[in-house]
C-alpha positions as protocol buffer text, in pm:
chain_id: "A"
residue {
  index: 1
  type: UNK
  ca { x: 11139 y: 12852 z: 12007 }
}
residue {
  index: 2
  type: UNK
  ca { x: 11068 y: 12506 z: 12192 }
}
residue {
  index: 3
  type: UNK
  ca { x: 10922 y: 12387 z: 11899 }
}
residue {
  index: 4
  type: UNK
  ca { x: 11140 y: 12431 z: 11626 }
}
residue {
  index: 5
  type: UNK
  ca { x: 11244 y: 12059 z: 11677 }
}
residue {
  index: 6
  type: UNK
  ca { x: 11074 y: 11732 z: 11644 }
}
residue {
  index: 7
  type: UNK
  ca { x: 10962 y: 11486 z: 11412 }
}
residue {
  index: 8
  type: UNK
  ca { x: 10778 y: 11700 z: 11213 }
}
residue {
  index: 9
  type: UNK
  ca { x: 10941 y: 12079 z: 11238 }
}
residue {
  index: 10
  type: UNK
  ca { x: 11103 y: 12211 z: 10883 }
}
residue {
  index: 11
  type: UNK
  ca { x: 11311 y: 12379 z: 11135 }
}
residue {
  index: 12
  type: UNK
  ca { x: 11481 y: 12081 z: 11261 }
}
residue {
  index: 13
  type: UNK
  ca { x: 11605 y: 11968 z: 10874 }
}
residue {
  index: 14
  type: UNK
  ca { x: 11826 y: 11647 z: 10849 }
}
residue {
  index: 15
  type: UNK
  ca { x: 11874 y: 11701 z: 10488 }
}
residue {
  index: 16
  type: UNK
  ca { x: 12013 y: 11941 z: 10210 }
}
residue {
  index: 17
  type: UNK
  ca { x: 11664 y: 12034 z: 10077 }
}
residue {
  index: 18
  type: UNK
  ca { x: 11519 y: 12043 z: 10388 }
}
residue {
  index: 19
  type: UNK
  ca { x: 11853 y: 12286 z: 10487 }
}
residue {
  index: 20
  type: UNK
  ca { x: 11758 y: 12473 z: 10193 }
}
residue {
  index: 21
  type: UNK
  ca { x: 11373 y: 12556 z: 10327 }
}
residue {
  index: 22
  type: UNK
  ca { x: 11502 y: 12628 z: 10673 }
}
residue {
  index: 23
  type: UNK
  ca { x: 11740 y: 12889 z: 10542 }
}
residue {
  index: 24
  type: UNK
  ca { x: 11474 y: 13033 z: 10337 }
}
residue {
  index: 25
  type: UNK
  ca { x: 11231 y: 13035 z: 10591 }
}
residue {
  index: 26
  type: UNK
  ca { x: 11439 y: 13197 z: 10849 }
}
residue {
  index: 27
  type: UNK
  ca { x: 11567 y: 13445 z: 10617 }
}
residue {
  index: 28
  type: UNK
  ca { x: 11202 y: 13541 z: 10520 }
}
residue {
  index: 29
  type: UNK
  ca { x: 11154 y: 13560 z: 10887 }
}
residue {
  index: 30
  type: UNK
  ca { x: 11441 y: 13791 z: 10942 }
}
residue {
  index: 31
  type: UNK
  ca { x: 11314 y: 14044 z: 10667 }
}
residue {
  index: 32
  type: UNK
  ca { x: 10922 y: 14023 z: 10814 }
}
residue {
  index: 33
  type: UNK
  ca { x: 11076 y: 14107 z: 11140 }
}
residue {
  index: 34
  type: UNK
  ca { x: 11277 y: 14422 z: 11035 }
}
residue {
  index: 35
  type: UNK
  ca { x: 10966 y: 14506 z: 10781 }
}
residue {
  index: 36
  type: UNK
  ca { x: 10732 y: 14487 z: 11102 }
}
residue {
  index: 37
  type: UNK
  ca { x: 10978 y: 14690 z: 11285 }
}
residue {
  index: 38
  type: UNK
  ca { x: 11000 y: 14954 z: 11055 }
}
residue {
  index: 39
  type: UNK
  ca { x: 10591 y: 14985 z: 10990 }
}
residue {
  index: 40
  type: UNK
  ca { x: 10525 y: 14967 z: 11423 }
}
residue {
  index: 41
  type: UNK
  ca { x: 10852 y: 15252 z: 11460 }
}
residue {
  index: 42
  type: UNK
  ca { x: 10628 y: 15483 z: 11145 }
}
residue {
  index: 43
  type: UNK
  ca { x: 10301 y: 15401 z: 11354 }
}
residue {
  index: 44
  type: UNK
  ca { x: 10404 y: 15498 z: 11678 }
}
residue {
  index: 45
  type: UNK
  ca { x: 10565 y: 15798 z: 11534 }
}
residue {
  index: 46
  type: UNK
  ca { x: 10264 y: 15940 z: 11339 }
}
residue {
  index: 47
  type: UNK
  ca { x: 10043 y: 15848 z: 11624 }
}
residue {
  index: 48
  type: UNK
  ca { x: 10275 y: 16095 z: 11860 }
}
residue {
  index: 49
  type: UNK
  ca { x: 10287 y: 16367 z: 11586 }
}
residue {
  index: 50
  type: UNK
  ca { x: 10046 y: 16683 z: 11623 }
}
residue {
  index: 51
  type: UNK
  ca { x: 9818 y: 16707 z: 11354 }
}
residue {
  index: 52
  type: UNK
  ca { x: 9895 y: 16978 z: 11111 }
}
residue {
  index: 53
  type: UNK
  ca { x: 9580 y: 17272 z: 11114 }
}
residue {
  index: 54
  type: UNK
  ca { x: 9364 y: 17239 z: 10762 }
}
residue {
  index: 55
  type: UNK
  ca { x: 9477 y: 17432 z: 10473 }
}
residue {
  index: 56
  type: UNK
  ca { x: 9441 y: 17477 z: 10149 }
}
residue {
  index: 57
  type: UNK
  ca { x: 9794 y: 17448 z: 10084 }
}
residue {
  index: 58
  type: UNK
  ca { x: 9985 y: 17186 z: 9858 }
}
residue {
  index: 59
  type: UNK
  ca { x: 10068 y: 16890 z: 9974 }
}
residue {
  index: 60
  type: UNK
  ca { x: 10426 y: 16915 z: 10081 }
}
residue {
  index: 61
  type: UNK
  ca { x: 10699 y: 16726 z: 9894 }
}
residue {
  index: 62
  type: UNK
  ca { x: 10807 y: 16471 z: 10108 }
}
residue {
  index: 63
  type: UNK
  ca { x: 10452 y: 16353 z: 10178 }
}
residue {
  index: 64
  type: UNK
  ca { x: 10449 y: 16220 z: 9831 }
}
residue {
  index: 65
  type: UNK
  ca { x: 10821 y: 16052 z: 9852 }
}
residue {
  index: 66
  type: UNK
  ca { x: 10694 y: 15858 z: 10166 }
}
residue {
  index: 67
  type: UNK
  ca { x: 10420 y: 15723 z: 9973 }
}
residue {
  index: 68
  type: UNK
  ca { x: 10657 y: 15656 z: 9681 }
}
residue {
  index: 69
  type: UNK
  ca { x: 10902 y: 15505 z: 9900 }
}
residue {
  index: 70
  type: UNK
  ca { x: 10650 y: 15302 z: 10118 }
}
residue {
  index: 71
  type: UNK
  ca { x: 10424 y: 15176 z: 9911 }
}
residue {
  index: 72
  type: UNK
  ca { x: 10568 y: 15153 z: 9576 }
}
residue {
  index: 73
  type: UNK
  ca { x: 10969 y: 15125 z: 9608 }
}
residue {
  index: 74
  type: UNK
  ca { x: 10981 y: 14897 z: 9935 }
}
residue {
  index: 75
  type: UNK
  ca { x: 10703 y: 14638 z: 9811 }
}
residue {
  index: 76
  type: UNK
  ca { x: 10905 y: 14593 z: 9475 }
}
residue {
  index: 77
  type: UNK
  ca { x: 11213 y: 14543 z: 9643 }
}
residue {
  index: 78
  type: UNK
  ca { x: 11074 y: 14287 z: 9910 }
}
residue {
  index: 79
  type: UNK
  ca { x: 10929 y: 14075 z: 9616 }
}
residue {
  index: 80
  type: UNK
  ca { x: 11255 y: 14102 z: 9389 }
}
residue {
  index: 81
  type: UNK
  ca { x: 11464 y: 14009 z: 9717 }
}
residue {
  index: 82
  type: UNK
  ca { x: 11242 y: 13723 z: 9777 }
}
residue {
  index: 83
  type: UNK
  ca { x: 11243 y: 13592 z: 9397 }
}
residue {
  index: 84
  type: UNK
  ca { x: 11659 y: 13620 z: 9406 }
}
residue {
  index: 85
  type: UNK
  ca { x: 11662 y: 13378 z: 9677 }
}
residue {
  index: 86
  type: UNK
  ca { x: 11345 y: 13203 z: 9680 }
}
residue {
  index: 87
  type: UNK
  ca { x: 11361 y: 13074 z: 9283 }
}
residue {
  index: 88
  type: UNK
  ca { x: 11753 y: 12909 z: 9325 }
}
residue {
  index: 89
  type: UNK
  ca { x: 11610 y: 12765 z: 9638 }
}
residue {
  index: 90
  type: UNK
  ca { x: 11325 y: 12591 z: 9512 }
}
residue {
  index: 91
  type: UNK
  ca { x: 11504 y: 12543 z: 9201 }
}
residue {
  index: 92
  type: UNK
  ca { x: 11778 y: 12343 z: 9394 }
}
residue {
  index: 93
  type: UNK
  ca { x: 11540 y: 12115 z: 9563 }
}
residue {
  index: 94
  type: UNK
  ca { x: 11365 y: 11999 z: 9222 }
}
residue {
  index: 95
  type: UNK
  ca { x: 11439 y: 11595 z: 9126 }
}
residue {
  index: 96
  type: UNK
  ca { x: 11685 y: 11733 z: 8876 }
}
residue {
  index: 97
  type: UNK
  ca { x: 11957 y: 11524 z: 8666 }
}
residue {
  index: 98
  type: UNK
  ca { x: 12220 y: 11389 z: 8878 }
}
residue {
  index: 99
  type: UNK
  ca { x: 12593 y: 11380 z: 8715 }
}
residue {
  index: 100
  type: UNK
  ca { x: 12637 y: 11036 z: 8519 }
}
residue {
  index: 101
  type: UNK
  ca { x: 12781 y: 10765 z: 8789 }
}
residue {
  index: 102
  type: UNK
  ca { x: 12599 y: 10955 z: 9055 }
}
residue {
  index: 103
  type: UNK
  ca { x: 12387 y: 10661 z: 9306 }
}
residue {
  index: 104
  type: UNK
  ca { x: 12064 y: 10724 z: 9298 }
}
residue {
  index: 105
  type: UNK
  ca { x: 11750 y: 10515 z: 9383 }
}
residue {
  index: 106
  type: UNK
  ca { x: 11368 y: 10527 z: 9282 }
}
residue {
  index: 107
  type: UNK
  ca { x: 11095 y: 10417 z: 9457 }
}
residue {
  index: 108
  type: UNK
  ca { x: 10747 y: 10418 z: 9369 }
}
residue {
  index: 109
  type: UNK
  ca { x: 10487 y: 10532 z: 9655 }
}
residue {
  index: 110
  type: UNK
  ca { x: 10128 y: 10509 z: 9630 }
}
residue {
  index: 111
  type: UNK
  ca { x: 9885 y: 10680 z: 9832 }
}
residue {
  index: 112
  type: UNK
  ca { x: 9594 y: 10504 z: 9951 }
}
residue {
  index: 113
  type: UNK
  ca { x: 9346 y: 10590 z: 10159 }
}
residue {
  index: 114
  type: UNK
  ca { x: 9457 y: 10573 z: 10437 }
}
residue {
  index: 115
  type: UNK
  ca { x: 9798 y: 10405 z: 10365 }
}
residue {
  index: 116
  type: UNK
  ca { x: 10092 y: 10447 z: 10188 }
}
residue {
  index: 117
  type: UNK
  ca { x: 10217 y: 10159 z: 9971 }
}
residue {
  index: 118
  type: UNK
  ca { x: 10606 y: 10214 z: 9886 }
}
residue {
  index: 119
  type: UNK
  ca { x: 10744 y: 9952 z: 9576 }
}
residue {
  index: 120
  type: UNK
  ca { x: 11114 y: 9879 z: 9516 }
}
residue {
  index: 121
  type: UNK
  ca { x: 11231 y: 9749 z: 9185 }
}
residue {
  index: 122
  type: UNK
  ca { x: 11318 y: 9387 z: 9257 }
}
residue {
  index: 123
  type: UNK
  ca { x: 11116 y: 9329 z: 9517 }
}
residue {
  index: 124
  type: UNK
  ca { x: 10746 y: 9207 z: 9513 }
}
residue {
  index: 125
  type: UNK
  ca { x: 10587 y: 9298 z: 9785 }
}
residue {
  index: 126
  type: UNK
  ca { x: 10542 y: 9672 z: 9898 }
}
residue {
  index: 127
  type: UNK
  ca { x: 10611 y: 9779 z: 10249 }
}
residue {
  index: 128
  type: UNK
  ca { x: 10303 y: 9949 z: 10402 }
}
residue {
  index: 129
  type: UNK
  ca { x: 10363 y: 10254 z: 10560 }
}
residue {
  index: 130
  type: UNK
  ca { x: 10722 y: 10241 z: 10582 }
}
residue {
  index: 131
  type: UNK
  ca { x: 10984 y: 10379 z: 10350 }
}
residue {
  index: 132
  type: UNK
  ca { x: 11379 y: 10253 z: 10362 }
}
residue {
  index: 133
  type: UNK
  ca { x: 11686 y: 10470 z: 10210 }
}
residue {
  index: 134
  type: UNK
  ca { x: 12037 y: 10459 z: 10277 }
}
residue {
  index: 135
  type: UNK
  ca { x: 12167 y: 10771 z: 10431 }
}
residue {
  index: 136
  type: UNK
  ca { x: 12379 y: 11004 z: 10198 }
}
residue {
  index: 137
  type: UNK
  ca { x: 12220 y: 10894 z: 9887 }
}
residue {
  index: 138
  type: UNK
  ca { x: 11965 y: 11040 z: 9701 }
}
residue {
  index: 139
  type: UNK
  ca { x: 11629 y: 10883 z: 9650 }
}
residue {
  index: 140
  type: UNK
  ca { x: 11347 y: 10989 z: 9396 }
}
residue {
  index: 141
  type: UNK
  ca { x: 11013 y: 10926 z: 9498 }
}
residue {
  index: 142
  type: UNK
  ca { x: 10752 y: 10865 z: 9267 }
}
residue {
  index: 143
  type: UNK
  ca { x: 10405 y: 10980 z: 9395 }
}
residue {
  index: 144
  type: UNK
  ca { x: 10114 y: 10802 z: 9278 }
}
residue {
  index: 145
  type: UNK
  ca { x: 9741 y: 10849 z: 9433 }
}
residue {
  index: 146
  type: UNK
  ca { x: 9508 y: 10547 z: 9358 }
}
residue {
  index: 147
  type: UNK
  ca { x: 9174 y: 10723 z: 9492 }
}
residue {
  index: 148
  type: UNK
  ca { x: 9167 y: 11075 z: 9578 }
}
residue {
  index: 149
  type: UNK
  ca { x: 9471 y: 11393 z: 9623 }
}
residue {
  index: 150
  type: UNK
  ca { x: 9690 y: 11343 z: 9921 }
}
residue {
  index: 151
  type: UNK
  ca { x: 10012 y: 11495 z: 9966 }
}
residue {
  index: 152
  type: UNK
  ca { x: 10335 y: 11301 z: 10051 }
}
residue {
  index: 153
  type: UNK
  ca { x: 10554 y: 11533 z: 10321 }
}
residue {
  index: 154
  type: UNK
  ca { x: 10826 y: 11447 z: 10485 }
}
residue {
  index: 155
  type: UNK
  ca { x: 10924 y: 11770 z: 10700 }
}
residue {
  index: 156
  type: UNK
  ca { x: 11249 y: 11697 z: 10827 }
}
residue {
  index: 157
  type: UNK
  ca { x: 11374 y: 11580 z: 10467 }
}
residue {
  index: 158
  type: UNK
  ca { x: 11186 y: 11788 z: 10214 }
}
residue {
  index: 159
  type: UNK
  ca { x: 10904 y: 11963 z: 10115 }
}
residue {
  index: 160
  type: UNK
  ca { x: 10579 y: 11848 z: 9995 }
}
residue {
  index: 161
  type: UNK
  ca { x: 10465 y: 11735 z: 9682 }
}
residue {
  index: 162
  type: UNK
  ca { x: 10085 y: 11623 z: 9581 }
}
residue {
  index: 163
  type: UNK
  ca { x: 9985 y: 11315 z: 9510 }
}
residue {
  index: 164
  type: UNK
  ca { x: 9703 y: 11312 z: 9190 }
}
residue {
  index: 165
  type: UNK
  ca { x: 9518 y: 11046 z: 9081 }
}
residue {
  index: 166
  type: UNK
  ca { x: 9617 y: 11000 z: 8712 }
}
residue {
  index: 167
  type: UNK
  ca { x: 9971 y: 11213 z: 8759 }
}
residue {
  index: 168
  type: UNK
  ca { x: 10324 y: 11063 z: 8890 }
}
residue {
  index: 169
  type: UNK
  ca { x: 10492 y: 11361 z: 9040 }
}
residue {
  index: 170
  type: UNK
  ca { x: 10881 y: 11316 z: 9198 }
}
residue {
  index: 171
  type: UNK
  ca { x: 11005 y: 11430 z: 9496 }
}
residue {
  index: 172
  type: UNK
  ca { x: 11436 y: 11345 z: 9597 }
}
residue {
  index: 173
  type: UNK
  ca { x: 11457 y: 11267 z: 9890 }
}
residue {
  index: 174
  type: UNK
  ca { x: 11804 y: 11279 z: 10119 }
}
residue {
  index: 175
  type: UNK
  ca { x: 11892 y: 11223 z: 10472 }
}
residue {
  index: 176
  type: UNK
  ca { x: 12228 y: 11311 z: 10637 }
}
residue {
  index: 177
  type: UNK
  ca { x: 12265 y: 11026 z: 10888 }
}
residue {
  index: 178
  type: UNK
  ca { x: 12073 y: 10727 z: 10980 }
}
residue {
  index: 179
  type: UNK
  ca { x: 11776 y: 10764 z: 11142 }
}
residue {
  index: 180
  type: UNK
  ca { x: 11379 y: 10744 z: 11148 }
}
residue {
  index: 181
  type: UNK
  ca { x: 11192 y: 11050 z: 11039 }
}
residue {
  index: 182
  type: UNK
  ca { x: 10822 y: 11041 z: 11045 }
}
residue {
  index: 183
  type: UNK
  ca { x: 10588 y: 11093 z: 10703 }
}
residue {
  index: 184
  type: UNK
  ca { x: 10237 y: 11274 z: 10703 }
}
residue {
  index: 185
  type: UNK
  ca { x: 9955 y: 11288 z: 10443 }
}
residue {
  index: 186
  type: UNK
  ca { x: 9937 y: 11713 z: 10421 }
}
residue {
  index: 187
  type: UNK
  ca { x: 9602 y: 11669 z: 10210 }
}
residue {
  index: 188
  type: UNK
  ca { x: 9285 y: 11646 z: 10396 }
}
residue {
  index: 189
  type: UNK
  ca { x: 9141 y: 11299 z: 10232 }
}
residue {
  index: 190
  type: UNK
  ca { x: 8883 y: 11172 z: 10428 }
}
residue {
  index: 191
  type: UNK
  ca { x: 8806 y: 11066 z: 10812 }
}
residue {
  index: 192
  type: UNK
  ca { x: 9147 y: 10895 z: 10834 }
}
residue {
  index: 193
  type: UNK
  ca { x: 9343 y: 11169 z: 10672 }
}
residue {
  index: 194
  type: UNK
  ca { x: 9519 y: 11233 z: 11049 }
}
residue {
  index: 195
  type: UNK
  ca { x: 9653 y: 10898 z: 11107 }
}
residue {
  index: 196
  type: UNK
  ca { x: 9792 y: 10874 z: 10774 }
}
residue {
  index: 197
  type: UNK
  ca { x: 10142 y: 10826 z: 10862 }
}
residue {
  index: 198
  type: UNK
  ca { x: 10473 y: 10718 z: 10692 }
}
residue {
  index: 199
  type: UNK
  ca { x: 10802 y: 10596 z: 10854 }
}
residue {
  index: 200
  type: UNK
  ca { x: 11107 y: 10711 z: 10664 }
}
residue {
  index: 201
  type: UNK
  ca { x: 11386 y: 10459 z: 10796 }
}
residue {
  index: 202
  type: UNK
  ca { x: 11749 y: 10605 z: 10720 }
}
residue {
  index: 203
  type: UNK
  ca { x: 11988 y: 10285 z: 10719 }
}
residue {
  index: 204
  type: UNK
  ca { x: 12391 y: 10299 z: 10630 }
}
residue {
  index: 205
  type: UNK
  ca { x: 12438 y: 10227 z: 10287 }
}
residue {
  index: 206
  type: UNK
  ca { x: 12555 y: 9898 z: 10344 }
}
residue {
  index: 207
  type: UNK
  ca { x: 12248 y: 9771 z: 10585 }
}
residue {
  index: 208
  type: UNK
  ca { x: 12047 y: 9914 z: 10299 }
}
residue {
  index: 209
  type: UNK
  ca { x: 12215 y: 9717 z: 10031 }
}
residue {
  index: 210
  type: UNK
  ca { x: 12211 y: 9390 z: 10267 }
}
residue {
  index: 211
  type: UNK
  ca { x: 11848 y: 9465 z: 10323 }
}
residue {
  index: 212
  type: UNK
  ca { x: 11764 y: 9506 z: 9922 }
}
residue {
  index: 213
  type: UNK
  ca { x: 11886 y: 9153 z: 9886 }
}
residue {
  index: 214
  type: UNK
  ca { x: 11700 y: 9003 z: 10130 }
}
residue {
  index: 215
  type: UNK
  ca { x: 11379 y: 8796 z: 10013 }
}
residue {
  index: 216
  type: UNK
  ca { x: 11057 y: 9004 z: 10052 }
}
residue {
  index: 217
  type: UNK
  ca { x: 10809 y: 8846 z: 10316 }
}
């Protein structure tokens, strides 16, 4: 439990998408713990029972019911429950169209061994290994790859999205409050992979607007 917080913990969410992912994770953990407890209890019960003497009598009806419930109905129900919660959660964290007039910012992030280049419209010079965004405002990140496959991941704000050469994948980030979050390439891309880190600086909206108007260095 002491590892649940930190700059790269999905269990320490700092935005709406990350909260959805964390809630789904906790729900799956709870359901998995219950399933494990039931299976362990049945296993212990089976170990304590004395085996019946062998005979040629038909298998009891209750044995077939156990196979039907444990081998068919329960797995089917588990998958149905997972889909019922997982599909809406996955749909909700996508970069879907926002209502007309809703504020939104779009940036282009180019992954290149072993650097992140962040381009803003109206600014000629990209940021290197740094992404700035306002708190409380959705930011659509268009992820590109200039060489090999990378993976863009800011654990406290969103899930992962692959950066694939020749394609553009879009991920929506949103942070609740100002602060600094750590992003990481989550796809092995060579010897410098572990050091391909991105700092996500979340600013008050007024400070971000003022920064965008400043001349790029």
